[in-house]
Short mmCIF file of C-alpha atoms and ligand atoms in Angstrom, two decimals:
data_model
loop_
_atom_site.label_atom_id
_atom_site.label_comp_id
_atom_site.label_asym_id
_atom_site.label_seq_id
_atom_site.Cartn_x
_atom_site.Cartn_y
_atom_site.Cartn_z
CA UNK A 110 18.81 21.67 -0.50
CA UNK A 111 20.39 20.16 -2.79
CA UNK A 112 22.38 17.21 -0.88
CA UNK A 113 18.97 16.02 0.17
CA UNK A 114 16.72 13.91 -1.53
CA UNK A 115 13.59 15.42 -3.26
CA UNK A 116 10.44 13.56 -2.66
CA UNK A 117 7.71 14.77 -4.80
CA UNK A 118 3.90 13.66 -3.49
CA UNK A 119 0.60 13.84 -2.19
CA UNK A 120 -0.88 13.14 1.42
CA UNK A 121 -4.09 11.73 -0.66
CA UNK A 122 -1.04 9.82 -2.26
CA UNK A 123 -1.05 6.50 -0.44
CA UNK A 124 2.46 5.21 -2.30
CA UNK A 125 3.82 8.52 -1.44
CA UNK A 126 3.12 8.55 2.13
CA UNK A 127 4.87 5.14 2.08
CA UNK A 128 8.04 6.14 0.96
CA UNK A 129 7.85 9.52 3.30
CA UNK A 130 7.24 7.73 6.33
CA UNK A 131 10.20 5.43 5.23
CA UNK A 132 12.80 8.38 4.49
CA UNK A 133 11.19 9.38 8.22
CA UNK A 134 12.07 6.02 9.75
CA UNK A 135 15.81 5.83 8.18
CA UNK A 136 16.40 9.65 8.59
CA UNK A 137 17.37 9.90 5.59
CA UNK A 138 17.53 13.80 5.01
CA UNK A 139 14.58 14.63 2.27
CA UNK A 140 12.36 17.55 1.21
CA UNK A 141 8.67 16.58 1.03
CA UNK A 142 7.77 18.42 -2.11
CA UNK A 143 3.58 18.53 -2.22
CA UNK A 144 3.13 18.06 -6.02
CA UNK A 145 0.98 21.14 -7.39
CA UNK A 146 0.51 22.56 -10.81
CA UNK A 147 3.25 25.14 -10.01
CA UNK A 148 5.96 22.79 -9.84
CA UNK A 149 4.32 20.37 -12.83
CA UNK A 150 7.09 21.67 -15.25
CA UNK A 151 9.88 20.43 -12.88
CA UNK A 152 8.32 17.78 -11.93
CA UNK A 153 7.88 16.58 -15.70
CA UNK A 154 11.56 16.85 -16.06
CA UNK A 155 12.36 14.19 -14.21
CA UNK A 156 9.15 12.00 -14.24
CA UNK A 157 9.62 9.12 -16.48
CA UNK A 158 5.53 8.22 -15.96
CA UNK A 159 2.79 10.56 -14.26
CA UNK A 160 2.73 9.02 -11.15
CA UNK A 161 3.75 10.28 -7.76
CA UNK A 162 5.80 9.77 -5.67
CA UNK A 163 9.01 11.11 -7.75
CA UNK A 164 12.02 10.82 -5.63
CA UNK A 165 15.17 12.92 -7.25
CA UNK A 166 18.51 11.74 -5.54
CA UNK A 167 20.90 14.97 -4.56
CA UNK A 168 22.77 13.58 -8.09
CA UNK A 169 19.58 14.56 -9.86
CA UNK A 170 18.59 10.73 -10.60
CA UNK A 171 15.11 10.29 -10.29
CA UNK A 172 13.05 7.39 -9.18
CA UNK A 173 9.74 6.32 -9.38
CA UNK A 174 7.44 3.01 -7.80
CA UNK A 175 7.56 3.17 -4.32
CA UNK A 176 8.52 -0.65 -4.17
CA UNK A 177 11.29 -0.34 -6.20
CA UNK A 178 12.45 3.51 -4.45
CA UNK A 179 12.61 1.70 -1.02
CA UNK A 180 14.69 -1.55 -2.18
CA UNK A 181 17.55 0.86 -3.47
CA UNK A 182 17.41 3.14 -0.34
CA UNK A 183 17.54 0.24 1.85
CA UNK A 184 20.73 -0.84 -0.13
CA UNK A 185 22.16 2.00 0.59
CA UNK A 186 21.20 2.76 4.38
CA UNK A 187 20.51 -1.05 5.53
CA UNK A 188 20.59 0.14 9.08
CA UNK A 189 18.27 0.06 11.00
CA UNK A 190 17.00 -2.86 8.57
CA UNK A 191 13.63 -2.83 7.22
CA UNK A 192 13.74 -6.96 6.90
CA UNK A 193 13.59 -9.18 10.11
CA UNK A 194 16.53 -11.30 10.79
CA UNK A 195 15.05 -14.28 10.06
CA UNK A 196 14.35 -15.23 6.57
CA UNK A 197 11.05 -16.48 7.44
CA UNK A 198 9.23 -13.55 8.47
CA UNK A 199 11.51 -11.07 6.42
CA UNK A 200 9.64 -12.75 3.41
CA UNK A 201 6.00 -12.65 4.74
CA UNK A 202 6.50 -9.10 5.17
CA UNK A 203 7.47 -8.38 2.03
CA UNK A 204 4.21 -10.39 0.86
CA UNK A 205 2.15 -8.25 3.02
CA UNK A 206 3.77 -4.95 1.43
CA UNK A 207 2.85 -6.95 -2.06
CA UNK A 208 -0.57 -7.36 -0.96
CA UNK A 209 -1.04 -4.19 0.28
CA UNK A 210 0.31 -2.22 -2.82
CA UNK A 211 -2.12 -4.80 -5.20
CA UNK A 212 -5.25 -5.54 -2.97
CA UNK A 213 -5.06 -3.16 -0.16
CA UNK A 214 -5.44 -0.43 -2.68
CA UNK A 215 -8.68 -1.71 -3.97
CA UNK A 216 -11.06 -0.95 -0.38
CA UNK A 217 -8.68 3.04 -0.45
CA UNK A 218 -9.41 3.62 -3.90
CA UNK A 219 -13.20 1.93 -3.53
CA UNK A 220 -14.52 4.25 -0.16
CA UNK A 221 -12.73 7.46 -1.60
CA UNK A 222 -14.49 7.43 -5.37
CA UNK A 223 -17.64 5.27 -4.14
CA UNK A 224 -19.48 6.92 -1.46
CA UNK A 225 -20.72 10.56 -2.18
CA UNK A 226 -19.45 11.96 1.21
CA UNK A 227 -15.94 10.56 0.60
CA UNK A 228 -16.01 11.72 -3.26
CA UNK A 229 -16.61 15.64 -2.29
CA UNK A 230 -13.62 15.10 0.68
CA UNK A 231 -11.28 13.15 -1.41
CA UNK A 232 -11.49 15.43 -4.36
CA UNK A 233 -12.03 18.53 -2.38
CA UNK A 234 -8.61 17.92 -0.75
CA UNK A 235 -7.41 16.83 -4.32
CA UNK A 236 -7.59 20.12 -5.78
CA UNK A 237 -6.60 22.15 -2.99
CA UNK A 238 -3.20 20.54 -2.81
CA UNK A 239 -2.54 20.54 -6.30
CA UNK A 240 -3.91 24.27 -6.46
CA UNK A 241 -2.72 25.83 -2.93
CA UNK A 242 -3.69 29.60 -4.35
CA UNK A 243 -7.52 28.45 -6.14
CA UNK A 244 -10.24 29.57 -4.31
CA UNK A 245 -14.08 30.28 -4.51
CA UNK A 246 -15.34 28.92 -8.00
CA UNK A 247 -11.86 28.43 -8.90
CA UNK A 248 -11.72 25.30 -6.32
CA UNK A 249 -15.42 24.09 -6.69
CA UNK A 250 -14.30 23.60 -10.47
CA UNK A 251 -11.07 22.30 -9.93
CA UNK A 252 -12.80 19.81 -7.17
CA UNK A 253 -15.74 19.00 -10.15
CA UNK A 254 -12.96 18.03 -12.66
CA UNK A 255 -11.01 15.82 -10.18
CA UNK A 256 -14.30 13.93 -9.22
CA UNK A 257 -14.84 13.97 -13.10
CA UNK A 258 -11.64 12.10 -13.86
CA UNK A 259 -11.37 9.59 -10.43
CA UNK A 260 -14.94 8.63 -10.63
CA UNK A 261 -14.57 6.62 -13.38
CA UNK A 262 -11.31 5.15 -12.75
CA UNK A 263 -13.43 3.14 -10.10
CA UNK A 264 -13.63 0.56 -12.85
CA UNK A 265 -9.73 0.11 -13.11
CA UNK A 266 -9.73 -1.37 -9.71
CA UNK A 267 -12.95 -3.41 -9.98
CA UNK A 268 -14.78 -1.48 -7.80
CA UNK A 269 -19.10 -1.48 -8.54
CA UNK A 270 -22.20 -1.75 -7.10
CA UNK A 271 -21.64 -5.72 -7.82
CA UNK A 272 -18.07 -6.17 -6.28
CA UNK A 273 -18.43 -3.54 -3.14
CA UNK A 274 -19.57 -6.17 -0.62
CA UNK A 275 -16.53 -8.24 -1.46
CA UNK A 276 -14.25 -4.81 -1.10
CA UNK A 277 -15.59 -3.95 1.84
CA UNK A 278 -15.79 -7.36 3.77
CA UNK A 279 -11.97 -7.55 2.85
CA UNK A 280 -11.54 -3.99 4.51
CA UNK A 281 -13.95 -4.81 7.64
CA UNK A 282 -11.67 -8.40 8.23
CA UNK A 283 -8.29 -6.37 7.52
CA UNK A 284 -8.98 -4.06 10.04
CA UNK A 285 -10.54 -6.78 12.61
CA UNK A 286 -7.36 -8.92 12.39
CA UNK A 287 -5.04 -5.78 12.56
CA UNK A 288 -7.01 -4.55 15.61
CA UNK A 289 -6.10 -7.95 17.40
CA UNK A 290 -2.45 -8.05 16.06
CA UNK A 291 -1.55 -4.90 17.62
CA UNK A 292 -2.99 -5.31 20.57
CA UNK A 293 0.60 -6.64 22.04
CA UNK A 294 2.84 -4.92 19.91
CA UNK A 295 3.26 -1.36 18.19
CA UNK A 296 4.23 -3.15 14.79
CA UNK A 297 3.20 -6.04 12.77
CA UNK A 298 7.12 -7.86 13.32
CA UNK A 299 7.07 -6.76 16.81
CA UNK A 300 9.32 -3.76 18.34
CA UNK A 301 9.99 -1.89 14.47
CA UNK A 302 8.43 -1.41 11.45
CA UNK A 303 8.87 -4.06 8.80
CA UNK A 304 8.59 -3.15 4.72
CA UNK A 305 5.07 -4.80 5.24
CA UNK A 306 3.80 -2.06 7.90
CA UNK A 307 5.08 0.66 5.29
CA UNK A 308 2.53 -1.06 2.69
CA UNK A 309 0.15 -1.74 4.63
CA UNK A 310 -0.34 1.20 6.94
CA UNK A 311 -0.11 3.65 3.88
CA UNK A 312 -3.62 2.18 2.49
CA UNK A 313 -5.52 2.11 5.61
CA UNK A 314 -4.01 6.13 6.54
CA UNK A 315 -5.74 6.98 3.43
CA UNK A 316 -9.03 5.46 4.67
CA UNK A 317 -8.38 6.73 8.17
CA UNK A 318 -8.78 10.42 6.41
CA UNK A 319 -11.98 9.48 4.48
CA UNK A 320 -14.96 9.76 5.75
CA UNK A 321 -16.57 6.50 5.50
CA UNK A 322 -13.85 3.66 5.97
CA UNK A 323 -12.41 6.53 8.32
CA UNK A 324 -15.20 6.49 10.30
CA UNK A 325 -15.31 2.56 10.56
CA UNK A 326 -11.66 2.49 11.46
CA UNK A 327 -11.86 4.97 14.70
CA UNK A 328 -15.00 3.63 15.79
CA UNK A 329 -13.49 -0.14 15.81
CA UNK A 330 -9.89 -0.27 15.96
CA UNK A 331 -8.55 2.30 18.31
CA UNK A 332 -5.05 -0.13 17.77
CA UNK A 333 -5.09 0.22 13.98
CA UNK A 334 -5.24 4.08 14.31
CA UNK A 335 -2.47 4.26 16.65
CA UNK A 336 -0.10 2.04 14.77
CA UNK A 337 -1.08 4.14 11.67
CA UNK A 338 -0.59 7.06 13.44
CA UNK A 339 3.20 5.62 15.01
CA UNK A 340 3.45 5.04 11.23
CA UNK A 341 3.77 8.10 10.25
CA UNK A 342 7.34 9.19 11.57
CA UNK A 343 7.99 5.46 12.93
CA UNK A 344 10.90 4.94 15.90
CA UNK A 345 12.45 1.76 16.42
CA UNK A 346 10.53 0.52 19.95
CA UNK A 347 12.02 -2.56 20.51
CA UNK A 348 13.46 -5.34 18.61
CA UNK A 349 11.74 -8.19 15.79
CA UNK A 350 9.49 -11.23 17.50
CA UNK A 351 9.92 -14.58 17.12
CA UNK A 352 7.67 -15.92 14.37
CA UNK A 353 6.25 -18.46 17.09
CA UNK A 354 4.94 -15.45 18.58
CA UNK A 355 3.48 -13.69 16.37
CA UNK A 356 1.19 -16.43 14.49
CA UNK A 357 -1.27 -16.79 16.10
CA UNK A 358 -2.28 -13.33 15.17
CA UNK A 359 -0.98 -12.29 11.77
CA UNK A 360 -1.73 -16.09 10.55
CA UNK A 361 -5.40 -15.01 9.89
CA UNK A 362 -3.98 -12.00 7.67
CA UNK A 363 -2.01 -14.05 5.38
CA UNK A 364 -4.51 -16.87 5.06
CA UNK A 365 -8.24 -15.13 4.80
CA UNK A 366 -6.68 -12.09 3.29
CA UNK A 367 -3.94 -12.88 1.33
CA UNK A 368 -4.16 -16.65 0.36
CA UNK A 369 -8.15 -16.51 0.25
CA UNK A 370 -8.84 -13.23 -1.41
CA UNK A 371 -5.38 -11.32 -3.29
CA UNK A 372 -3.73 -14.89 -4.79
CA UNK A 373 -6.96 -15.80 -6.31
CA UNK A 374 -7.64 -12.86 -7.67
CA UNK A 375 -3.68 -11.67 -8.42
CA UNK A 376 -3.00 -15.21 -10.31
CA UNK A 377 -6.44 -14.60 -12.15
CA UNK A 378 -5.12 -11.38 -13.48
CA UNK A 379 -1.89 -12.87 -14.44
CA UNK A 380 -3.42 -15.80 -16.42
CA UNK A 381 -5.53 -13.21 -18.17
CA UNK A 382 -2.86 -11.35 -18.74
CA UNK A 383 -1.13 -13.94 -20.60
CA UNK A 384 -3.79 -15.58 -22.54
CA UNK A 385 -4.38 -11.54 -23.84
CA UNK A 386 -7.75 -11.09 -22.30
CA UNK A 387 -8.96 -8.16 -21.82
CA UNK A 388 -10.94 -8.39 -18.39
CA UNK A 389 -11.15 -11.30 -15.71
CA UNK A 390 -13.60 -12.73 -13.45
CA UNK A 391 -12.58 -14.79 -10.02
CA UNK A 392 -14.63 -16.16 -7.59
CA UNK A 393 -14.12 -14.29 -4.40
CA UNK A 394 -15.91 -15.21 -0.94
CA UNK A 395 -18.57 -17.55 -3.24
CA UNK A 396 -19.20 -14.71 -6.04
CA UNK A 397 -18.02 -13.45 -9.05
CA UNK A 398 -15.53 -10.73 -8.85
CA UNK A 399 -14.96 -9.01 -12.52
CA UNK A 400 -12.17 -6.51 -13.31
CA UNK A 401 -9.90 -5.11 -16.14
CA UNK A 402 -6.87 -6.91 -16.81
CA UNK A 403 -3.84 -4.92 -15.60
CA UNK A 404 -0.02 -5.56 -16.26
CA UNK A 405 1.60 -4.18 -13.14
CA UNK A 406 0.11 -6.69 -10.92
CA UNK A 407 1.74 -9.37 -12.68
CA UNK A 408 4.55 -7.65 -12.93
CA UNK A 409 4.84 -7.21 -9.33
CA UNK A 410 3.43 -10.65 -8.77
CA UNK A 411 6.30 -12.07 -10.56
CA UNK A 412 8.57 -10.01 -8.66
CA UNK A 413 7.58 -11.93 -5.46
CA UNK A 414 7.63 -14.84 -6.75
CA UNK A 415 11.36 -14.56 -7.69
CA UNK A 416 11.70 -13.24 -4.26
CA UNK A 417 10.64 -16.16 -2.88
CA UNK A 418 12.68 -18.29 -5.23
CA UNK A 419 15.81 -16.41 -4.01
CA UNK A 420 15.00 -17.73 -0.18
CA UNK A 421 17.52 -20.16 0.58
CA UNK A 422 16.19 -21.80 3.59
CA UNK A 423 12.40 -21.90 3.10
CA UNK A 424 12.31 -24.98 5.54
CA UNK A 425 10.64 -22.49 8.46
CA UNK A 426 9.09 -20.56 5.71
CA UNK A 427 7.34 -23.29 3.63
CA UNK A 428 5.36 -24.64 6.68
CA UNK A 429 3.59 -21.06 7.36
CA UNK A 430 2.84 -20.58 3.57
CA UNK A 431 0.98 -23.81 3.59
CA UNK A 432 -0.79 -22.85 6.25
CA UNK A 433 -1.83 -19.90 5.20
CA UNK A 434 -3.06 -20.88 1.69
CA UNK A 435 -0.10 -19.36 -0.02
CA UNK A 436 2.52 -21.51 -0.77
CA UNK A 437 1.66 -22.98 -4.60
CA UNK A 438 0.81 -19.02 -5.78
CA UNK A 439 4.26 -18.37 -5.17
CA UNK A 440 5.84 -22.09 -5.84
CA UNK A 441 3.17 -22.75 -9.00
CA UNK A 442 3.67 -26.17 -7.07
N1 GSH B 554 3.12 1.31 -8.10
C1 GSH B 554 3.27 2.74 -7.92
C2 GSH B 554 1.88 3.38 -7.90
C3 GSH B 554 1.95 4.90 -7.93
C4 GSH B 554 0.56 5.50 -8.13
O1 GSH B 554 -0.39 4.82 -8.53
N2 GSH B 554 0.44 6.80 -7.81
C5 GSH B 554 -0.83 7.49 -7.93
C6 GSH B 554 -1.15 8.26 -6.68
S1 GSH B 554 -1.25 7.20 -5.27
C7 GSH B 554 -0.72 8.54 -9.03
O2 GSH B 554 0.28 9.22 -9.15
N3 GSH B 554 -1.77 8.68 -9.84
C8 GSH B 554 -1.83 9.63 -10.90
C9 GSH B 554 -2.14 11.00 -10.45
O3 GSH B 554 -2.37 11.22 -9.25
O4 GSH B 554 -2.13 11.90 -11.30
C10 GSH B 554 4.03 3.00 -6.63
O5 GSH B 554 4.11 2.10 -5.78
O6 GSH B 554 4.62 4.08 -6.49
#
């Protein structure tokens, strides 16, 4: 094994499902290593941060952030590319992989620590994975101290009884514009996944095993769960669509998800960020929206923001960003 790469995750892991279905996609040769307590010693050996997914390279580097793990493969295997041809679309995908990692999180992480029903499943599976030989009491305690320690992480994304209507409209709309979207194609660029289905999809699989948002997404988009399921070992069906062709669907995405609800509340964070304050409040869909002020959103909001610098020809590009709401959070124009 050891000229493969060593992916070490979760499937309750939506970053780590990500970067699996990705190796899938390239066929790049990989072990999926399910993180458990067993293997905590070797995976603290190489884990710079406790997060998941770890990738160690057969030269024993490791790698962590699934953002950052999937730029460097695709530098090394750019075939079959990840980015459409055009420049245009190439970038709006990686902005819906940006808004999916930052936002799309929020309504996953929301239904799996809110609801009761989805607490018991979420941890439930939790334990089990991380503990493949607990049992009995064993488990049920094991499951207790997992809801223990998630529960209250709720707060970290924003999540309350005061912000859930905005989490969950954002969810309901996702899912209703996705539903549409793939009604005529099997991915969101047309005949092969884009870096933005790998985002994107990896949130809403999560849901899709939970029961509540789970629930809503087989009962209303039949599309969404096929594409997520075609997501999880994805083959090239076809080649990229024009952009022409694929506006008049994915528009609504970028503007009443991603220029109406993650900008607003992604530039809030960053502003907070800087002036040092602690927590922020934005107004989202006409009410307050209040959360702790976190670094790696503006971190990775900065990061997209120099991608979009770095696009030479944004005269195709600029047009749709305008459109969509988007243009002066990336341009501060
Ligand atoms: N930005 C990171 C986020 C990674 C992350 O938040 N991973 C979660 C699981 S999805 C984690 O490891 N949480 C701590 C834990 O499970 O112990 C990425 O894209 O990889």
């Amino acid at each position: 094994m050891a000229d493969v790469y060593r992916i070490f995750g979760a499937e309750l892991s939506p970053y780590s499902v990500k970067v699996r279905s990705y190796f899938r996609y390239k066929r790049i040769p990989h072990e999926w290593v399910v993180r458990t307590v067993q293997n905590q010693a070797e995976f603290d050996r190489y884990a710079k941060l406790p997060l998941i997914p770890l990738v160690i390279a057969p030269d024993g580097t490791a790698m962590q952030d699934s953002t950052p793990i999937i730029e460097r493969m695709e530098a090394l295997h750019p075939e079959p590319s990840i980015h459409p041809d055009d420049p245009a679309p190439a970038f709006l995908s990686a902005m819906i992989e940006e808004y999916a990692d930052e936002w799309g999180n929020k309504p996953m992480f929301h239904y799996r620590w809110f609801y009761e029903p989805d607490q018991e499943s979420g941890a439930e599976r939790i334990a089990a994975s991380m503990n493949p030989e607990a049992t009995g009491e064993l488990l049920a305690g094991i499951r207790d101290a997992v809801k223990g320690r998630m529960i209250p992480r709720l707060a970290f994304v924003g999540s309350s009884a005061a912000t859930k209507d905005q989490i969950e409209a954002s969810f309901h709309r996702q899912i209703e514009i996705l539903e549409r979207h793939l009604g005529s194609r099997p991915f969101l660029f047309g005949g092969r996944p884009a870096f933005g289905d790998f985002g994107l999809f990896a949130q809403l699989y999560e849901c899709y095993t939970d029961p509540t948002p789970g629930g809503i997404i087989h009962a209303r988009a039949p599309r969404v769960v096929a594409w997520i399921d075609r997501m999880l070992d994805p083959k090239a069906a076809g080649d990229w669509e024009r952009w022409s062709d694929l506006e008049p669907t994915l528009l609504p995405l970028l503007r009443d998800e991603i220029g109406a609800v993650f900008f607003p509340w992604s530039g809030a964070n960053a502003r907070a960020l800087a002036a040092g304050d602690k927590k922020f409040t934005v107004e989202l869909g006409g009410k307050p929206f209040t959360q702790e002020t976190q670094k790696y959103h503006a971190k990775s909001l900065a990061a997209l923001r120099a991608r979009y610098a770095a696009v030479a020809d944004r005269s195709r590009l600029d047009p749709v960003l305008e459109r969509a709401g988007c243009r002066s959070w990336l341009s501060g124009a």
